[in-house]
Short mmCIF file of C-alpha atoms in Angstrom, two decimals:
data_model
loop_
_atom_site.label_atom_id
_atom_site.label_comp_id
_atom_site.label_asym_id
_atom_site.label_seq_id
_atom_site.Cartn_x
_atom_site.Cartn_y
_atom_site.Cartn_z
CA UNK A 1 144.94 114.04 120.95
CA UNK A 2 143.77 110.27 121.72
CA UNK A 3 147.22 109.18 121.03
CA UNK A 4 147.76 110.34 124.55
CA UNK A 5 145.92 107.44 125.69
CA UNK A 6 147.73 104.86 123.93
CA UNK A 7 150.76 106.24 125.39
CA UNK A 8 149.48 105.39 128.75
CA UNK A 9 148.33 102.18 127.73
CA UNK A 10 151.45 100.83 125.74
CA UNK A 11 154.03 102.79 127.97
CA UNK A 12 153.19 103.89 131.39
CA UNK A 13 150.42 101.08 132.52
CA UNK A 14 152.35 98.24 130.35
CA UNK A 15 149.00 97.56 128.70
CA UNK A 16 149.22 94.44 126.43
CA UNK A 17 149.01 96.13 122.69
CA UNK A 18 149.10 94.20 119.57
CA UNK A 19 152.54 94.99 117.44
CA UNK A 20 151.70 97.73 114.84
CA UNK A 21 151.99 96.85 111.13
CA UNK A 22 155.27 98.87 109.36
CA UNK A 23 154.04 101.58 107.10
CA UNK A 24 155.35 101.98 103.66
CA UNK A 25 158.77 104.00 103.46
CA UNK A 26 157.92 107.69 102.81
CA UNK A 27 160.63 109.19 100.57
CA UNK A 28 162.92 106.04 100.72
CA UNK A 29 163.88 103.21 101.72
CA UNK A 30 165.41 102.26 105.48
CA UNK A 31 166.69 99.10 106.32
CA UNK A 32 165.06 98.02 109.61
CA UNK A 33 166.61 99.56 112.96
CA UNK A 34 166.90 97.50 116.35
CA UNK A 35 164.88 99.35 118.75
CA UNK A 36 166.54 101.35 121.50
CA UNK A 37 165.93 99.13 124.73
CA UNK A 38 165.14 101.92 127.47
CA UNK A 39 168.61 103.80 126.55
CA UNK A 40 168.62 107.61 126.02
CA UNK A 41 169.27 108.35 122.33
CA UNK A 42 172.92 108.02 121.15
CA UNK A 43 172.98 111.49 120.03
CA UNK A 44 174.47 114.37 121.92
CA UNK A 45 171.53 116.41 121.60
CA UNK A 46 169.15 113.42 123.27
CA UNK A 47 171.87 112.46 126.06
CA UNK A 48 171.63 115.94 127.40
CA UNK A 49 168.00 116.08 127.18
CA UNK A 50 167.45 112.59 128.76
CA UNK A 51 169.63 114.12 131.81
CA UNK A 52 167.45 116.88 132.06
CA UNK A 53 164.67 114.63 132.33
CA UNK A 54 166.39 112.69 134.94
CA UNK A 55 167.16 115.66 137.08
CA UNK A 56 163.50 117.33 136.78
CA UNK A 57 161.46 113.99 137.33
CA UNK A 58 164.02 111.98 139.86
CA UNK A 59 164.92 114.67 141.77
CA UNK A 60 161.74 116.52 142.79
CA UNK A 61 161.23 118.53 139.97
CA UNK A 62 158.04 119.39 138.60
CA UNK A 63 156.27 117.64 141.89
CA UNK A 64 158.56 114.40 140.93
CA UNK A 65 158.43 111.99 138.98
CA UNK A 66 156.83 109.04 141.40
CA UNK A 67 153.82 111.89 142.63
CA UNK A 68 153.26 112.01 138.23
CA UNK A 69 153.21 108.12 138.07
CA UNK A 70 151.20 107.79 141.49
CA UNK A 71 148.21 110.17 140.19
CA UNK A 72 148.57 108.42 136.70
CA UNK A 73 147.69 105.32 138.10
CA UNK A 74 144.47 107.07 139.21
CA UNK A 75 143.12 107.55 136.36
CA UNK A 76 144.44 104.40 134.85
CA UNK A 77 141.13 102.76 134.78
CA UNK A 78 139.12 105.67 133.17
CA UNK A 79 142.14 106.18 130.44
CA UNK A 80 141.76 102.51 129.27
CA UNK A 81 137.99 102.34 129.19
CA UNK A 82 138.18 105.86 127.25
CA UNK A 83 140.72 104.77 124.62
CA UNK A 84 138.36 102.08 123.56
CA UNK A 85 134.88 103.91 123.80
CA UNK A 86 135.94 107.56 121.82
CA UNK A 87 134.47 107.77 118.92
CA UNK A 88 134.38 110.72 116.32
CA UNK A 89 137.19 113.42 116.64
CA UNK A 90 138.69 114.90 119.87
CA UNK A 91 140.86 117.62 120.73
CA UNK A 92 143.58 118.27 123.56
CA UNK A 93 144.30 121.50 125.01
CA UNK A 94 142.92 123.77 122.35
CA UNK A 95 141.24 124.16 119.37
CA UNK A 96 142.77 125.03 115.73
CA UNK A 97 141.13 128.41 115.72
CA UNK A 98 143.08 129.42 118.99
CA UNK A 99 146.21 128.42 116.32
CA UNK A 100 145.43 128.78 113.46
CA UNK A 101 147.94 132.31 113.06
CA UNK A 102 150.90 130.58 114.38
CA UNK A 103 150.35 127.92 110.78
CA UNK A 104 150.55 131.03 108.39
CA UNK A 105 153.02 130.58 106.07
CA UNK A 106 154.35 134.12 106.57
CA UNK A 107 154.68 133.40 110.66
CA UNK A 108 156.70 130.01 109.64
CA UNK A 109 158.68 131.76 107.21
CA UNK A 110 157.84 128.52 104.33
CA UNK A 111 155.28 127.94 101.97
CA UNK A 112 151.73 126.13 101.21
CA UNK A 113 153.81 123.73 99.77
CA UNK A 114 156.17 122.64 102.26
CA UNK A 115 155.70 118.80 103.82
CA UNK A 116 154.71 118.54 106.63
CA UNK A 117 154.20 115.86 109.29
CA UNK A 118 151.45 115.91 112.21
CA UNK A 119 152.67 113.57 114.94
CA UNK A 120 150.65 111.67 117.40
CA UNK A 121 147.38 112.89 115.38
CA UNK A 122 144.90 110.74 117.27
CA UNK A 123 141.24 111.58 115.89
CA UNK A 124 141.94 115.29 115.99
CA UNK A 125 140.49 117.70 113.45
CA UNK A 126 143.77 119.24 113.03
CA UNK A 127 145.35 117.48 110.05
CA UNK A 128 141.94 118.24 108.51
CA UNK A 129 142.05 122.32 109.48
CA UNK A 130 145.45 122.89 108.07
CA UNK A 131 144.96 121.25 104.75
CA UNK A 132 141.35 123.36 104.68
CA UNK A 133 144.02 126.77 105.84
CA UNK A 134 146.02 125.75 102.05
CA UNK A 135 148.89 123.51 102.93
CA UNK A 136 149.27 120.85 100.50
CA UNK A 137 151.03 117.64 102.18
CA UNK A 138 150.17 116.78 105.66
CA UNK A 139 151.30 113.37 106.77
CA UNK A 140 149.44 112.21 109.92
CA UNK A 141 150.81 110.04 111.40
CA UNK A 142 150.09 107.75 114.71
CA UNK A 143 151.49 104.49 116.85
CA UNK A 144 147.82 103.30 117.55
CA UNK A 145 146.58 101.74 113.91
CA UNK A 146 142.93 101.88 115.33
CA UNK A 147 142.98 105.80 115.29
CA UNK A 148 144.66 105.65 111.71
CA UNK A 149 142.03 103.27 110.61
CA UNK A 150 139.56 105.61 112.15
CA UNK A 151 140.56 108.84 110.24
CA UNK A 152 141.53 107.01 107.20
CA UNK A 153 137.96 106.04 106.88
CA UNK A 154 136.60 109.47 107.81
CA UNK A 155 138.28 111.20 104.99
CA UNK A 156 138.87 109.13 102.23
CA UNK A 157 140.99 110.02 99.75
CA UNK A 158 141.34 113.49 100.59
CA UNK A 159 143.90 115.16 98.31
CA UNK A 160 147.09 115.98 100.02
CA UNK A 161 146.61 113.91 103.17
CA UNK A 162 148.24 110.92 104.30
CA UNK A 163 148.14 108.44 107.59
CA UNK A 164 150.68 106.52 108.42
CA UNK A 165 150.85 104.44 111.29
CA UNK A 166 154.46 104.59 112.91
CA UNK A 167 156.20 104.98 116.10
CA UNK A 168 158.13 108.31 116.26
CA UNK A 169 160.67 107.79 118.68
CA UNK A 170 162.40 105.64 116.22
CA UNK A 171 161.12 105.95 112.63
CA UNK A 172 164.63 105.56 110.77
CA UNK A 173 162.71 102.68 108.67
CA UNK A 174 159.98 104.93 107.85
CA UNK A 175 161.03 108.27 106.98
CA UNK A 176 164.25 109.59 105.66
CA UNK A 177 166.52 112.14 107.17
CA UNK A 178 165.37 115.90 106.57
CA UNK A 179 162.25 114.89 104.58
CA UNK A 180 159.57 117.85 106.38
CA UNK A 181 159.75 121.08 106.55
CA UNK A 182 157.13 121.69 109.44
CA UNK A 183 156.69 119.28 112.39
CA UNK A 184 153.58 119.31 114.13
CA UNK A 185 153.56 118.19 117.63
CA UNK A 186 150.08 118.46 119.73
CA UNK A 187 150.84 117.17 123.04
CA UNK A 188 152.88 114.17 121.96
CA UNK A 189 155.51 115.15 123.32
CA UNK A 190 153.47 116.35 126.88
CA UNK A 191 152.58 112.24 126.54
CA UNK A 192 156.03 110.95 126.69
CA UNK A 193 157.83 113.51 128.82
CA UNK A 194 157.59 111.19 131.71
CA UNK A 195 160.21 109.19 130.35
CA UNK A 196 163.30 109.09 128.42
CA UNK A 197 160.83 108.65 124.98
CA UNK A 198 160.04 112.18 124.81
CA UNK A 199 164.59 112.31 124.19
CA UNK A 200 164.03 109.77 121.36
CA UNK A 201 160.93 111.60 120.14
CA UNK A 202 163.07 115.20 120.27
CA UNK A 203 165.56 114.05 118.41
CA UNK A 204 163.70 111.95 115.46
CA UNK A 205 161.75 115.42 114.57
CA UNK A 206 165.28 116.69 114.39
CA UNK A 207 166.58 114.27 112.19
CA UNK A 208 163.29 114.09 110.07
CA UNK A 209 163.48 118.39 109.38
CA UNK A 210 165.15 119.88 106.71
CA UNK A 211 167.56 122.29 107.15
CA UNK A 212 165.56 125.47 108.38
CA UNK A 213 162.67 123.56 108.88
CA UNK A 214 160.41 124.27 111.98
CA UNK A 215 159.16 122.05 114.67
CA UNK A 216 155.62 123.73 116.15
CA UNK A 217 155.48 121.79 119.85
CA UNK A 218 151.74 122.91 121.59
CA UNK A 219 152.27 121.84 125.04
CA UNK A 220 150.42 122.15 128.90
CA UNK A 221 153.41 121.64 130.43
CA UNK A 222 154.79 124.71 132.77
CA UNK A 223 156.50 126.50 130.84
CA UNK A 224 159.93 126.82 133.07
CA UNK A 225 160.24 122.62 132.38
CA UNK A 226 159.92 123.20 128.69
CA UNK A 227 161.93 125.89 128.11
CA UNK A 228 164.90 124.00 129.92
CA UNK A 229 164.01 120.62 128.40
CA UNK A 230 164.03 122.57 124.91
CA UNK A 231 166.97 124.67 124.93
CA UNK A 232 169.11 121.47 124.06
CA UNK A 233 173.04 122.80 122.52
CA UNK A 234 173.60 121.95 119.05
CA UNK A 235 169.61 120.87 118.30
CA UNK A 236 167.63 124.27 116.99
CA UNK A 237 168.61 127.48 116.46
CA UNK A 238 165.80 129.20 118.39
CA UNK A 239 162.75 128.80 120.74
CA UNK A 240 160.24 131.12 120.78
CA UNK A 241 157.23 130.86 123.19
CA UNK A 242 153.64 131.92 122.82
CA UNK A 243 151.02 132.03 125.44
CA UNK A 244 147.84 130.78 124.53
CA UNK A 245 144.24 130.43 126.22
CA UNK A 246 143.44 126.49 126.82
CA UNK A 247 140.25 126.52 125.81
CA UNK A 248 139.96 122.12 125.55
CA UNK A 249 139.37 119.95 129.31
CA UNK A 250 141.16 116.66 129.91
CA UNK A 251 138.81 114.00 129.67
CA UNK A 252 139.85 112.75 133.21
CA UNK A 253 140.53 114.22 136.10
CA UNK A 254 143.97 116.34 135.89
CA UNK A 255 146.67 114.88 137.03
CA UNK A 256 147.51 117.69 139.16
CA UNK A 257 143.80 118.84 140.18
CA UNK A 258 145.60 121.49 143.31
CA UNK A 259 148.04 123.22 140.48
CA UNK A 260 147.95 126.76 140.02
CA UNK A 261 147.55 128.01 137.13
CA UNK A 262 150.47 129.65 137.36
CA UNK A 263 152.59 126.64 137.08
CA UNK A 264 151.56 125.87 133.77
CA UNK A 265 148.94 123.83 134.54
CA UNK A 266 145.64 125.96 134.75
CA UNK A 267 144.12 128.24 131.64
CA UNK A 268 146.82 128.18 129.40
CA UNK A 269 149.21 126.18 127.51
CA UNK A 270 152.04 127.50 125.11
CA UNK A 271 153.34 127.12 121.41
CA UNK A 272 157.18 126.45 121.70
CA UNK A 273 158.45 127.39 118.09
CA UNK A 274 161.48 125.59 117.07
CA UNK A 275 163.85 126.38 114.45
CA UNK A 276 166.39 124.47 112.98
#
């Protein structure tokens, strides 16, 4: 959702952002963690990821990564005047009832009452739809506190939600280590892949899921990319894919306006189902 916009704010146009106040421990205590300083994670599992990231982006892959930052920097002056002027609730890519069967409890293989965590929720409705579908704790949970702020206010005290302001590429000091059994990831991930933070983000959702926990990644990236960037050795035990129609425009002009739509790019995205 919108947090797509602080992402290109904070970390692709350097934007100036105010530091983000630490949320409260969920499930724990961490002491704090220095931040990672532009390294890949330590982890096997994110080394091998960041190199795949290397080879697609430096190398020509994907268009390159330079033709990605070059049309970015386009549209750099209608993302910052958007992230400041959206107001109610927006949606990337598609809309929950376009998803809605891949959250069933019997598709997931867990329950109503397993935790789950919505990352980079922006102001989308989506946090709201699943706990309307049954499920019973949905943290939310964003790196821009003006979004949090924004939903916060929108629904109250709503039983079994919760909005947490935190950065998930390293949120050691926030949540502890396989405290979710569903990770929700709407594009987040799409946000970050143009540098090494989508690695660090990979590998926190690892080390946040329970054992046989499920990470549910909805993505407009081609789906050749993802399914090499996701089939990381020693990570998840499977990844399934699932076509679906994209049914939600980008608020600015694509950054690849001339793609097909068979590269990924055009009338659909995917659901990458991870399993762990």
């Amino acid at each position: 959702g919108v947090h797509f916009f602080s992402c290109i704010r904070a970390r692709v146009l350097a934007l100036p952002s105010p530091p983000a106040p630490r949320a409260a421990p969920i499930r724990g205590t961490r002491p704090p963690q220095a931040r990672r300083s532009g390294s890949c994670s330590r982890s096997t599992g994110g080394s091998i990821l960041c190199g795949e990231f290397r080879h697609f982006f430096w190398t020509g892959g994907d268009q390159g990564y330079r033709d990605m930052a070059s049309l970015m920097s386009q549209s750099a002056d209608d993302l910052r005047e958007l992230a400041d002027t959206v107001h109610g609730t927006y949606e990337w890519i598609v809309s929950y009832d376009k998803l809605a069967a891949f959250f069933s409890p019997a598709f997931l293989k867990t329950s109503y009452e397993g935790r789950m965590m919505n990352i980079g929720c922006g102001t989308s409705q989506l946090s709201s739809d699943l706990a309307s579908s049954g499920y019973r704790h949905i943290v939310s949970v964003d790196i821009d506190e003006k979004q949090i702020e924004a939903m916060k206010e929108r629904y109250g005290e709503r039983e079994g939600m919760t909005w947490v302001v935190a950065d998930m590429t390293d949120a050691r000091d926030t949540f502890e280590d396989g405290s979710f059994e569903i990770v929700v990831d709407k594009a987040t991930f799409d946000a970050l892949i143009c540098n090494d933070e989508a690695s660090h983000l990979f590998t926190e959702v690892h080390r946040i899921l329970s054992e046989g926990g499920v990470y549910i990644l909805i993505s407009f990236r081609p789906r050749p990319l993802m399914e090499k960037l996701l089939d990381v050795p020693g990570m998840f035990t499977s990844v399934e894919v699932h076509e679906i129609p994209r049914d939600c425009a980008a608020p600015v002009a694509p950054l690849r306006p001339s793609a097909a739509p068979e590269e990924g790019y055009g009338s659909h995205g995917h659901v990458y189902v991870l399993r762990r």
